[in-house]
Structures are given as structure tokens and as C-alpha cells.
Amino acid sequence: MSAYNPPTQTGGATSHTQPTISVSDTARSVEYTCGDCDAAVSLKRGEPIRCRSCGHRVLYKQRTNRMVQFEAR
Ligand SMILES: [Zn+2]
């Protein structure tokens, strides 16, 4: 057992910079309801509109009840 353990890093200067993501935009997740299996799907912005349980691409926005459909390319 060593009496003295020198710290490997002095100070709290973390040099690795994290990419700044606009949290206000990406952290927001919207609740959808699958139009096929009726499962609740919460998707963040930028995520593909797709049911996680059945893979259906027609989801209903729970807030507005407006249908959001992404057709297959
Ligand atoms: Zn589904």
C-alpha cells in the first residue's frame, strides 16, 4: 500500500470538448400513437417517424391528433 498517491490529473480542466447540441431542440420529445398497433411512441426531433413495436410508419400526434405520415421512399 502506497502512502502517497499522486493524482493522475491535476486540476479539473477537462480538455475534451463536447459537441454543443441545441438542447432546446433535441431534448423535446413528442408523443405519438401508432396508427397500427396503438402503441405510444415518443420521438425526439430528427428521429424517424416509426413505431418501435411494429415498425409502422403512420403515427398520430397525441397532442394535435393530426396524422403524420412518412411514406416509404
Ligand atoms: Zn405500431
Coordinates of N, CA, C and O and ligand atoms in Angstrom, one line a residue:
M1 N 0.9 -1.2 0.0 CA 0.0 0.0 0.0 C 0.9 1.2 0.0 O 1.8 1.4 0.8
S2 N 0.7 2.1 -0.9 CA 1.5 3.2 -1.1 C 1.0 4.4 -0.2 O -0.2 4.5 0.0
A3 N 1.9 5.1 0.4 CA 1.5 6.1 1.4 C 0.9 7.3 0.6 O 0.0 8.0 1.1
Y4 N 1.5 7.6 -0.5 CA 1.1 8.8 -1.2 C 0.7 8.4 -2.7 O 1.4 7.8 -3.4
N5 N -0.5 8.8 -3.0 CA -1.0 8.5 -4.4 C -1.1 9.9 -5.1 O -2.0 10.6 -4.9
P6 N -0.2 10.1 -6.0 CA -0.3 11.4 -6.8 C -1.4 11.3 -7.8 O -1.6 10.3 -8.4
P7 N -2.2 12.3 -7.8 CA -3.3 12.4 -8.8 C -2.8 12.4 -10.2 O -1.9 13.0 -10.5
T8 N -3.4 11.6 -11.0 CA -3.0 11.5 -12.4 C -3.3 12.7 -13.2 O -2.6 13.1 -14.1
Q9 N -4.4 13.4 -12.8 CA -4.7 14.7 -13.4 C -4.8 15.8 -12.4 O -5.6 15.7 -11.5
T10 N -4.0 16.8 -12.6 CA -4.1 17.9 -11.6 C -5.1 18.9 -12.1 O -5.1 19.3 -13.3
G11 N -6.0 19.4 -11.3 CA -7.0 20.4 -11.7 C -8.1 19.7 -12.4 O -8.1 18.5 -12.8
G12 N -9.2 20.4 -12.6 CA -10.4 19.9 -13.2 C -10.5 20.3 -14.6 O -11.6 20.5 -15.1
A13 N -9.4 20.5 -15.3 CA -9.5 21.0 -16.6 C -9.7 19.9 -17.6 O -8.8 19.1 -17.9
T14 N -11.0 19.6 -17.9 CA -11.2 18.6 -18.9 C -11.0 19.2 -20.3 O -11.7 20.1 -20.7
S15 N -10.1 18.5 -21.0 CA -9.7 19.1 -22.3 C -10.7 18.7 -23.4 O -10.7 19.3 -24.5
H16 N -11.3 17.6 -23.2 CA -12.2 17.1 -24.4 C -13.5 17.9 -24.4 O -14.2 18.0 -23.4
T17 N -13.7 18.5 -25.5 CA -14.9 19.4 -25.7 C -16.0 18.5 -26.2 O -15.9 17.8 -27.2
Q18 N -17.1 18.7 -25.6 CA -18.3 18.0 -26.1 C -19.0 18.9 -27.2 O -19.0 20.1 -27.1
P19 N -19.5 18.2 -28.2 CA -20.2 19.0 -29.2 C -21.5 19.6 -28.7 O -22.3 19.0 -28.0
T20 N -21.6 20.9 -28.9 CA -22.7 21.6 -28.4 C -24.0 21.3 -29.2 O -24.1 21.7 -30.4
I21 N -24.9 20.6 -28.6 CA -26.1 20.3 -29.3 C -27.2 21.3 -28.7 O -27.2 21.6 -27.5
S22 N -28.0 21.8 -29.6 CA -29.0 22.7 -29.1 C -30.1 21.9 -28.4 O -30.9 21.2 -29.0
V23 N -29.9 21.9 -27.1 CA -30.7 21.0 -26.2 C -32.2 21.4 -26.3 O -33.1 20.5 -26.3
S24 N -32.5 22.6 -26.5 CA -33.9 23.1 -26.5 C -34.6 22.4 -27.7 O -35.8 22.3 -27.7
D25 N -33.8 22.0 -28.7 CA -34.5 21.5 -29.9 C -34.5 20.0 -29.8 O -35.5 19.3 -30.2
T26 N -33.4 19.4 -29.4 CA -33.3 17.9 -29.4 C -33.9 17.2 -28.2 O -34.3 16.1 -28.3
A27 N -34.0 17.9 -27.1 CA -34.4 17.3 -25.9 C -36.0 17.1 -25.9 O -36.5 16.4 -25.1
R28 N -36.6 17.8 -26.8 CA -38.0 17.8 -26.8 C -38.5 16.5 -27.5 O -38.2 16.3 -28.7
S29 N -39.2 15.7 -26.8 CA -39.8 14.5 -27.4 C -41.3 14.7 -27.6 O -41.9 15.2 -26.7
V30 N -41.8 14.2 -28.7 CA -43.2 14.3 -28.9 C -43.8 12.9 -28.8 O -43.3 12.0 -29.3
E31 N -45.0 12.9 -28.2 CA -45.7 11.7 -28.0 C -46.5 11.4 -29.3 O -47.3 12.2 -29.7
Y32 N -46.3 10.2 -29.8 CA -47.1 9.8 -30.9 C -47.9 8.5 -30.6 O -47.5 7.7 -29.7
T33 N -48.9 8.2 -31.3 CA -49.6 7.0 -31.1 C -49.5 6.2 -32.5 O -49.9 6.8 -33.5
C34 N -49.1 5.0 -32.4 CA -49.0 4.2 -33.6 C -50.4 4.1 -34.2 O -51.4 3.7 -33.6
G35 N -50.5 4.2 -35.5 CA -51.8 4.1 -36.2 C -52.1 2.6 -36.5 O -53.2 2.3 -36.9
D36 N -51.2 1.8 -36.2 CA -51.4 0.3 -36.5 C -51.7 -0.4 -35.2 O -52.7 -1.1 -35.0
C37 N -50.7 -0.4 -34.3 CA -50.8 -1.2 -33.1 C -51.2 -0.4 -31.8 O -51.3 -0.9 -30.8
D38 N -51.4 1.0 -32.1 CA -51.8 1.8 -31.0 C -50.8 2.0 -29.8 O -51.2 2.3 -28.7
A39 N -49.6 1.7 -30.1 CA -48.6 1.8 -29.1 C -48.2 3.3 -28.9 O -48.2 4.0 -29.9
A40 N -47.8 3.7 -27.7 CA -47.3 5.0 -27.5 C -45.9 5.1 -27.9 O -45.0 4.4 -27.4
V41 N -45.6 6.0 -28.8 CA -44.2 6.2 -29.3 C -43.8 7.6 -29.0 O -44.4 8.6 -29.5
S42 N -42.7 7.8 -28.3 CA -42.2 9.1 -28.1 C -40.9 9.3 -28.9 O -40.0 8.6 -28.8
L43 N -41.0 10.3 -29.8 CA -39.9 10.5 -30.7 C -39.3 11.9 -30.4 O -40.1 12.9 -30.2
K44 N -38.0 12.0 -30.5 CA -37.4 13.3 -30.5 C -37.3 13.9 -31.9 O -37.5 13.2 -32.9
R45 N -37.0 15.1 -31.9 CA -36.9 15.8 -33.2 C -35.7 15.2 -34.0 O -34.6 15.0 -33.5
G46 N -36.0 14.9 -35.2 CA -35.0 14.4 -36.1 C -35.0 12.9 -36.2 O -34.4 12.3 -37.1
E47 N -35.7 12.3 -35.2 CA -35.8 10.8 -35.3 C -36.9 10.4 -36.3 O -37.8 11.1 -36.5
P48 N -36.6 9.3 -36.9 CA -37.6 8.9 -38.0 C -38.9 8.5 -37.3 O -39.0 7.9 -36.3
I49 N -40.0 8.9 -38.0 CA -41.3 8.6 -37.6 C -41.6 7.1 -37.8 O -41.7 6.7 -39.0
R50 N -41.5 6.4 -36.8 CA -41.7 5.0 -36.9 C -42.1 4.3 -35.6 O -41.5 4.7 -34.6
C51 N -43.0 3.4 -35.6 CA -43.4 2.7 -34.4 C -42.2 1.8 -34.0 O -41.6 1.1 -34.8
R52 N -42.0 1.8 -32.7 CA -40.9 1.0 -32.2 C -41.3 -0.5 -32.0 O -40.5 -1.4 -31.9
S53 N -42.6 -0.7 -31.9 CA -43.0 -2.1 -31.6 C -43.3 -2.8 -32.9 O -43.0 -4.0 -33.0
C54 N -43.9 -2.1 -33.9 CA -44.3 -2.9 -35.1 C -43.7 -2.3 -36.3 O -43.8 -2.9 -37.4
G55 N -43.0 -1.1 -36.2 CA -42.4 -0.6 -37.4 C -43.3 0.1 -38.3 O -42.9 0.5 -39.4
H56 N -44.5 0.4 -37.9 CA -45.4 1.1 -38.7 C -45.0 2.6 -38.9 O -44.5 3.1 -38.0
R57 N -45.3 3.1 -40.0 CA -44.8 4.5 -40.3 C -45.9 5.5 -40.2 O -45.6 6.7 -40.5
V58 N -47.0 5.1 -39.8 CA -48.1 6.1 -39.6 C -48.3 6.3 -38.2 O -48.8 5.4 -37.5
L59 N -48.0 7.5 -37.7 CA -48.1 7.8 -36.3 C -49.0 9.0 -36.1 O -49.0 9.9 -36.9
Y60 N -49.8 9.0 -35.1 CA -50.7 10.1 -34.8 C -50.1 10.9 -33.6 O -49.7 10.4 -32.6
K61 N -50.0 12.2 -33.9 CA -49.5 13.0 -32.8 C -50.6 13.1 -31.7 O -51.7 13.4 -32.0
Q62 N -50.2 12.8 -30.5 CA -51.2 12.7 -29.4 C -51.7 14.1 -29.1 O -52.8 14.2 -28.6
R63 N -50.9 15.1 -29.3 CA -51.4 16.5 -28.9 C -52.5 17.0 -29.8 O -53.5 17.4 -29.5
T64 N -52.1 16.9 -31.1 CA -53.0 17.6 -32.1 C -53.9 16.6 -32.8 O -54.8 17.1 -33.5
N65 N -53.7 15.4 -32.6 CA -54.5 14.3 -33.3 C -54.3 14.5 -34.8 O -55.2 14.0 -35.6
R66 N -53.2 15.1 -35.2 CA -53.0 15.2 -36.6 C -52.1 14.1 -37.1 O -51.1 13.7 -36.5
M67 N -52.5 13.6 -38.2 CA -51.8 12.4 -38.7 C -50.4 12.8 -39.3 O -50.4 13.7 -40.1
V68 N -49.4 12.1 -38.9 CA -48.1 12.4 -39.5 C -47.7 11.1 -40.3 O -47.5 10.1 -39.6
Q69 N -47.6 11.2 -41.5 CA -47.3 10.0 -42.3 C -46.0 10.2 -43.1 O -45.8 11.2 -43.8
F70 N -45.2 9.2 -43.0 CA -44.0 9.2 -43.8 C -44.0 8.1 -44.7 O -44.0 6.9 -44.3
E71 N -44.1 8.4 -45.9 CA -44.2 7.3 -46.9 C -42.8 6.7 -47.2 O -41.8 7.4 -47.1
A72 N -42.8 5.4 -47.5 CA -41.6 4.8 -47.8 C -41.0 5.3 -49.1 O -41.7 5.6 -50.1
R73 N -39.7 5.5 -49.1 CA -39.1 6.1 -50.3 C -39.0 5.0 -51.4 O -38.7 3.9 -51.2
Ligands
ZN1 ZN -47.1 0.1 -34.0

